[in-house]
């Protein structure tokens, strides 16, 4: 197996054809996996990595990437971080100039900070999903400087968060042609989805193994 970058280029990107129109299954299979969005590309790439790349033996290590990854965890235990630490990692930050009255403006909202910070530049660390709560403040040297308390709230959620949610709700259904990468993607979906339960089969099985008692006519 070659260098990962070369492998992606030769085995994955070589199968991709860019188009302006989402392709329907069965359309021009000789043209490769035709995609019209980043979402389609990401779906096919995830499937290819999980179903193909992770299972190909590397010439220099003699192991598949998946086997090498699993072996690296032998005798090791992952360090689980507290939920608060994880939450902190996903907070956003912006710098603002504090007014003479000790307030800052952030996304159509105003907040009150320590009056001693008036006229300085501060960093505001906040949750984009919750602009109503207090915001952590760091001074221009990066040191903690208290919190910014809401004064006038005109926007409760960051605009980019709202737009991202709308984009997810209106995302187009991914359709690709029937070809190598489409088959890989189909196998990947199947590996993530359990077989449905047939309640009709369960009923027939129960009836077969537990026959109904004979009627009074049959007993006589």
mmCIF file of C-alpha atoms in Angstrom:
data_model
loop_
_atom_site.group_PDB
_atom_site.id
_atom_site.type_symbol
_atom_site.label_atom_id
_atom_site.label_comp_id
_atom_site.label_asym_id
_atom_site.label_seq_id
_atom_site.Cartn_x
_atom_site.Cartn_y
_atom_site.Cartn_z
ATOM 1 C CA UNK A 1 0.000 0.000 0.000
ATOM 2 C CA UNK A 2 1.409 3.399 -1.001
ATOM 3 C CA UNK A 3 1.512 6.723 0.796
ATOM 4 C CA UNK A 4 -1.986 7.656 2.098
ATOM 5 C CA UNK A 5 -2.098 10.823 -0.021
ATOM 6 C CA UNK A 6 -1.269 8.908 -3.201
ATOM 7 C CA UNK A 7 -3.765 6.204 -2.273
ATOM 8 C CA UNK A 8 -6.572 8.738 -1.895
ATOM 9 C CA UNK A 9 -5.641 10.355 -5.203
ATOM 10 C CA UNK A 10 -5.390 7.128 -7.202
ATOM 11 C CA UNK A 11 -8.110 5.005 -5.633
ATOM 12 C CA UNK A 12 -10.705 7.552 -4.528
ATOM 13 C CA UNK A 13 -10.401 10.824 -6.424
ATOM 14 C CA UNK A 14 -9.853 8.923 -9.650
ATOM 15 C CA UNK A 15 -13.407 7.608 -9.307
ATOM 16 C CA UNK A 16 -14.962 11.052 -8.874
ATOM 17 C CA UNK A 17 -16.667 13.073 -11.589
ATOM 18 C CA UNK A 18 -17.970 16.572 -10.754
ATOM 19 C CA UNK A 19 -21.385 17.585 -12.073
ATOM 20 C CA UNK A 20 -23.903 20.357 -11.449
ATOM 21 C CA UNK A 21 -26.818 17.955 -11.125
ATOM 22 C CA UNK A 22 -27.314 15.232 -8.481
ATOM 23 C CA UNK A 23 -27.174 11.866 -10.248
ATOM 24 C CA UNK A 24 -29.820 9.179 -9.950
ATOM 25 C CA UNK A 25 -28.895 5.523 -9.350
ATOM 26 C CA UNK A 26 -28.199 3.736 -12.627
ATOM 27 C CA UNK A 27 -27.155 6.851 -14.534
ATOM 28 C CA UNK A 28 -24.048 6.519 -16.729
ATOM 29 C CA UNK A 29 -22.082 4.082 -14.534
ATOM 30 C CA UNK A 30 -18.986 4.422 -16.758
ATOM 31 C CA UNK A 31 -18.534 8.041 -15.686
ATOM 32 C CA UNK A 32 -17.625 7.207 -12.098
ATOM 33 C CA UNK A 33 -19.308 8.552 -8.977
ATOM 34 C CA UNK A 34 -20.813 11.824 -10.110
ATOM 35 C CA UNK A 35 -21.175 14.353 -7.292
ATOM 36 C CA UNK A 36 -22.667 17.828 -7.151
ATOM 37 C CA UNK A 37 -21.983 18.828 -3.541
ATOM 38 C CA UNK A 38 -19.443 18.594 -0.734
ATOM 39 C CA UNK A 39 -21.957 16.508 1.212
ATOM 40 C CA UNK A 40 -21.971 13.839 -1.490
ATOM 41 C CA UNK A 41 -18.157 13.855 -1.593
ATOM 42 C CA UNK A 42 -17.919 13.481 2.209
ATOM 43 C CA UNK A 43 -20.410 10.610 2.233
ATOM 44 C CA UNK A 44 -18.513 8.662 -0.422
ATOM 45 C CA UNK A 45 -15.140 9.398 1.194
ATOM 46 C CA UNK A 46 -16.320 8.220 4.627
ATOM 47 C CA UNK A 47 -17.647 5.000 3.105
ATOM 48 C CA UNK A 48 -14.433 4.410 1.135
ATOM 49 C CA UNK A 49 -12.199 4.981 4.171
ATOM 50 C CA UNK A 50 -14.223 2.647 6.396
ATOM 51 C CA UNK A 51 -14.843 -0.122 3.859
ATOM 52 C CA UNK A 52 -11.663 -0.043 1.721
ATOM 53 C CA UNK A 53 -8.717 1.996 3.004
ATOM 54 C CA UNK A 54 -8.832 0.750 6.609
ATOM 55 C CA UNK A 55 -8.627 -2.856 5.395
ATOM 56 C CA UNK A 56 -5.735 -2.611 2.903
ATOM 57 C CA UNK A 57 -2.349 -3.821 4.128
ATOM 58 C CA UNK A 58 0.403 -1.201 4.141
ATOM 59 C CA UNK A 59 3.632 -2.311 2.471
ATOM 60 C CA UNK A 60 5.942 -0.725 5.067
ATOM 61 C CA UNK A 61 4.083 -1.779 8.253
ATOM 62 C CA UNK A 62 2.648 -5.095 7.123
ATOM 63 C CA UNK A 63 -0.607 -4.109 8.795
ATOM 64 C CA UNK A 64 -3.854 -2.546 7.750
ATOM 65 C CA UNK A 65 -4.470 0.980 9.102
ATOM 66 C CA UNK A 66 -7.331 -0.344 11.238
ATOM 67 C CA UNK A 67 -5.219 -3.153 12.727
ATOM 68 C CA UNK A 68 -2.344 -0.747 13.418
ATOM 69 C CA UNK A 69 -4.705 1.692 15.142
ATOM 70 C CA UNK A 70 -6.231 -1.033 17.317
ATOM 71 C CA UNK A 71 -2.770 -2.400 18.224
ATOM 72 C CA UNK A 72 -1.646 1.058 19.353
ATOM 73 C CA UNK A 73 -4.319 0.989 22.085
ATOM 74 C CA UNK A 74 -3.063 -2.252 23.619
ATOM 75 C CA UNK A 75 -2.301 -1.771 27.330
ATOM 76 C CA UNK A 76 -3.558 1.802 27.080
ATOM 77 C CA UNK A 77 -6.740 3.399 28.402
ATOM 78 C CA UNK A 78 -8.152 6.521 26.740
ATOM 79 C CA UNK A 79 -8.367 9.543 29.032
ATOM 80 C CA UNK A 80 -11.977 10.625 29.337
ATOM 81 C CA UNK A 81 -12.389 14.350 29.848
ATOM 82 C CA UNK A 82 -15.203 15.837 31.960
ATOM 83 C CA UNK A 83 -18.207 17.126 30.010
ATOM 84 C CA UNK A 84 -17.453 20.701 31.088
ATOM 85 C CA UNK A 85 -13.947 20.456 29.632
ATOM 86 C CA UNK A 86 -15.386 19.192 26.341
ATOM 87 C CA UNK A 87 -17.968 21.997 26.327
ATOM 88 C CA UNK A 88 -15.247 24.598 26.854
ATOM 89 C CA UNK A 89 -13.410 23.292 23.786
ATOM 90 C CA UNK A 90 -16.385 24.174 21.565
ATOM 91 C CA UNK A 91 -16.935 27.735 22.804
ATOM 92 C CA UNK A 92 -16.409 30.640 20.416
ATOM 93 C CA UNK A 93 -14.490 33.859 21.071
ATOM 94 C CA UNK A 94 -14.379 37.438 19.760
ATOM 95 C CA UNK A 95 -12.436 40.550 20.707
ATOM 96 C CA UNK A 96 -14.253 43.772 21.530
ATOM 97 C CA UNK A 97 -13.413 47.290 22.706
ATOM 98 C CA UNK A 98 -14.983 48.158 26.055
ATOM 99 C CA UNK A 99 -16.883 51.459 26.034
ATOM 100 C CA UNK A 100 -16.320 54.281 28.530
ATOM 101 C CA UNK A 101 -19.410 53.091 30.389
ATOM 102 C CA UNK A 102 -18.018 49.576 30.830
ATOM 103 C CA UNK A 103 -20.141 47.797 28.219
ATOM 104 C CA UNK A 104 -19.376 45.732 25.125
ATOM 105 C CA UNK A 105 -21.459 44.908 22.071
ATOM 106 C CA UNK A 106 -21.623 41.361 20.714
ATOM 107 C CA UNK A 107 -23.910 40.274 17.867
ATOM 108 C CA UNK A 108 -26.637 42.871 18.458
ATOM 109 C CA UNK A 109 -26.441 42.367 22.238
ATOM 110 C CA UNK A 110 -24.868 44.532 24.927
ATOM 111 C CA UNK A 111 -23.111 43.261 28.047
ATOM 112 C CA UNK A 112 -21.718 44.904 31.153
ATOM 113 C CA UNK A 113 -18.116 44.147 32.205
ATOM 114 C CA UNK A 114 -15.849 45.314 35.009
ATOM 115 C CA UNK A 115 -15.672 49.156 34.820
ATOM 116 C CA UNK A 116 -11.885 48.913 35.228
ATOM 117 C CA UNK A 117 -11.775 47.450 31.695
ATOM 118 C CA UNK A 118 -13.232 50.608 30.122
ATOM 119 C CA UNK A 119 -11.276 51.661 27.045
ATOM 120 C CA UNK A 120 -9.392 48.346 26.737
ATOM 121 C CA UNK A 121 -9.715 45.448 24.309
ATOM 122 C CA UNK A 122 -11.041 42.212 25.765
ATOM 123 C CA UNK A 123 -11.714 38.684 24.585
ATOM 124 C CA UNK A 124 -15.259 37.375 25.006
ATOM 125 C CA UNK A 125 -15.616 33.601 25.228
ATOM 126 C CA UNK A 126 -19.204 32.446 24.709
ATOM 127 C CA UNK A 127 -21.595 29.685 23.728
ATOM 128 C CA UNK A 128 -23.028 30.554 20.268
ATOM 129 C CA UNK A 129 -26.209 28.654 21.144
ATOM 130 C CA UNK A 130 -26.804 30.702 24.300
ATOM 131 C CA UNK A 131 -26.146 34.434 24.058
ATOM 132 C CA UNK A 132 -28.462 35.138 27.015
ATOM 133 C CA UNK A 133 -26.059 33.837 29.653
ATOM 134 C CA UNK A 134 -22.989 35.444 31.210
ATOM 135 C CA UNK A 135 -19.877 35.483 29.010
ATOM 136 C CA UNK A 136 -16.310 34.832 30.140
ATOM 137 C CA UNK A 137 -14.013 37.837 29.755
ATOM 138 C CA UNK A 138 -10.217 37.801 29.303
ATOM 139 C CA UNK A 139 -8.160 40.990 29.296
ATOM 140 C CA UNK A 140 -5.745 42.024 26.547
ATOM 141 C CA UNK A 141 -3.047 39.843 28.157
ATOM 142 C CA UNK A 142 -5.268 36.761 28.044
ATOM 143 C CA UNK A 143 -5.864 36.666 31.791
ATOM 144 C CA UNK A 144 -9.340 36.073 33.306
ATOM 145 C CA UNK A 145 -11.174 39.342 33.909
ATOM 146 C CA UNK A 146 -14.555 38.299 35.230
ATOM 147 C CA UNK A 147 -17.743 37.923 33.230
ATOM 148 C CA UNK A 148 -19.890 40.025 30.933
ATOM 149 C CA UNK A 149 -23.467 40.259 32.209
ATOM 150 C CA UNK A 150 -26.344 40.627 29.709
ATOM 151 C CA UNK A 151 -27.867 44.111 29.590
ATOM 152 C CA UNK A 152 -29.833 44.266 26.371
ATOM 153 C CA UNK A 153 -30.401 41.040 24.414
ATOM 154 C CA UNK A 154 -31.649 41.326 20.852
ATOM 155 C CA UNK A 155 -30.269 38.021 19.534
ATOM 156 C CA UNK A 156 -30.408 34.788 21.548
ATOM 157 C CA UNK A 157 -28.447 32.550 19.147
ATOM 158 C CA UNK A 158 -25.518 33.355 16.855
ATOM 159 C CA UNK A 159 -26.623 33.986 13.254
ATOM 160 C CA UNK A 160 -24.163 31.415 11.864
ATOM 161 C CA UNK A 161 -25.651 28.752 14.118
ATOM 162 C CA UNK A 162 -29.142 29.535 12.848
ATOM 163 C CA UNK A 163 -27.995 29.358 9.215
ATOM 164 C CA UNK A 164 -26.180 26.046 9.827
ATOM 165 C CA UNK A 165 -29.355 24.500 11.236
ATOM 166 C CA UNK A 166 -31.344 25.725 8.218
ATOM 167 C CA UNK A 167 -28.739 24.277 5.816
ATOM 168 C CA UNK A 168 -28.964 20.876 7.505
ATOM 169 C CA UNK A 169 -32.755 20.916 7.354
ATOM 170 C CA UNK A 170 -32.793 21.693 3.616
ATOM 171 C CA UNK A 171 -29.856 19.524 2.552
ATOM 172 C CA UNK A 172 -30.499 17.559 -0.636
ATOM 173 C CA UNK A 173 -30.729 13.797 -0.541
ATOM 174 C CA UNK A 174 -27.468 12.255 -1.714
ATOM 175 C CA UNK A 175 -27.797 10.328 -4.987
ATOM 176 C CA UNK A 176 -24.907 8.814 -6.930
ATOM 177 C CA UNK A 177 -24.503 6.589 -9.953
ATOM 178 C CA UNK A 178 -24.139 2.821 -9.654
ATOM 179 C CA UNK A 179 -20.397 2.317 -9.732
ATOM 180 C CA UNK A 180 -17.447 1.359 -7.542
ATOM 181 C CA UNK A 181 -17.812 4.086 -4.908
ATOM 182 C CA UNK A 182 -21.586 3.768 -4.867
ATOM 183 C CA UNK A 183 -21.264 0.064 -4.127
ATOM 184 C CA UNK A 184 -18.787 0.875 -1.348
ATOM 185 C CA UNK A 185 -21.198 3.441 0.093
ATOM 186 C CA UNK A 186 -24.035 0.901 -0.038
ATOM 187 C CA UNK A 187 -21.915 -1.661 1.847
ATOM 188 C CA UNK A 188 -21.019 1.008 4.397
ATOM 189 C CA UNK A 189 -24.663 1.895 5.027
ATOM 190 C CA UNK A 190 -25.525 -1.780 5.358
ATOM 191 C CA UNK A 191 -22.754 -2.275 7.915
ATOM 192 C CA UNK A 192 -24.213 0.515 10.048
ATOM 193 C CA UNK A 193 -27.813 -0.660 9.862
ATOM 194 C CA UNK A 194 -29.130 -3.794 11.541
ATOM 195 C CA UNK A 195 -31.469 -6.110 9.650
ATOM 196 C CA UNK A 196 -35.146 -5.276 10.298
ATOM 197 C CA UNK A 197 -37.158 -7.563 12.567
ATOM 198 C CA UNK A 198 -39.926 -9.497 10.831
ATOM 199 C CA UNK A 199 -42.741 -9.781 13.334
ATOM 200 C CA UNK A 200 -44.650 -12.002 10.907
ATOM 201 C CA UNK A 201 -41.797 -14.540 10.979
ATOM 202 C CA UNK A 202 -41.725 -14.406 14.751
ATOM 203 C CA UNK A 203 -45.431 -15.171 14.848
ATOM 204 C CA UNK A 204 -45.082 -18.124 12.462
ATOM 205 C CA UNK A 205 -42.132 -19.462 14.456
ATOM 206 C CA UNK A 206 -44.105 -19.257 17.698
ATOM 207 C CA UNK A 207 -47.064 -21.008 16.143
ATOM 208 C CA UNK A 208 -44.867 -23.824 14.775
ATOM 209 C CA UNK A 209 -43.142 -24.527 18.063
ATOM 210 C CA UNK A 210 -46.234 -24.126 20.204
ATOM 211 C CA UNK A 211 -49.180 -25.776 18.394
ATOM 212 C CA UNK A 212 -52.624 -24.779 19.501
ATOM 213 C CA UNK A 213 -54.503 -27.254 21.790
ATOM 214 C CA UNK A 214 -57.004 -29.545 20.115
ATOM 215 C CA UNK A 215 -60.635 -28.518 20.105
ATOM 216 C CA UNK A 216 -63.256 -30.458 22.055
ATOM 217 C CA UNK A 217 -64.437 -32.140 18.831
ATOM 218 C CA UNK A 218 -60.937 -33.410 18.015
ATOM 219 C CA UNK A 219 -60.450 -34.729 21.558
ATOM 220 C CA UNK A 220 -63.610 -36.816 21.361
#
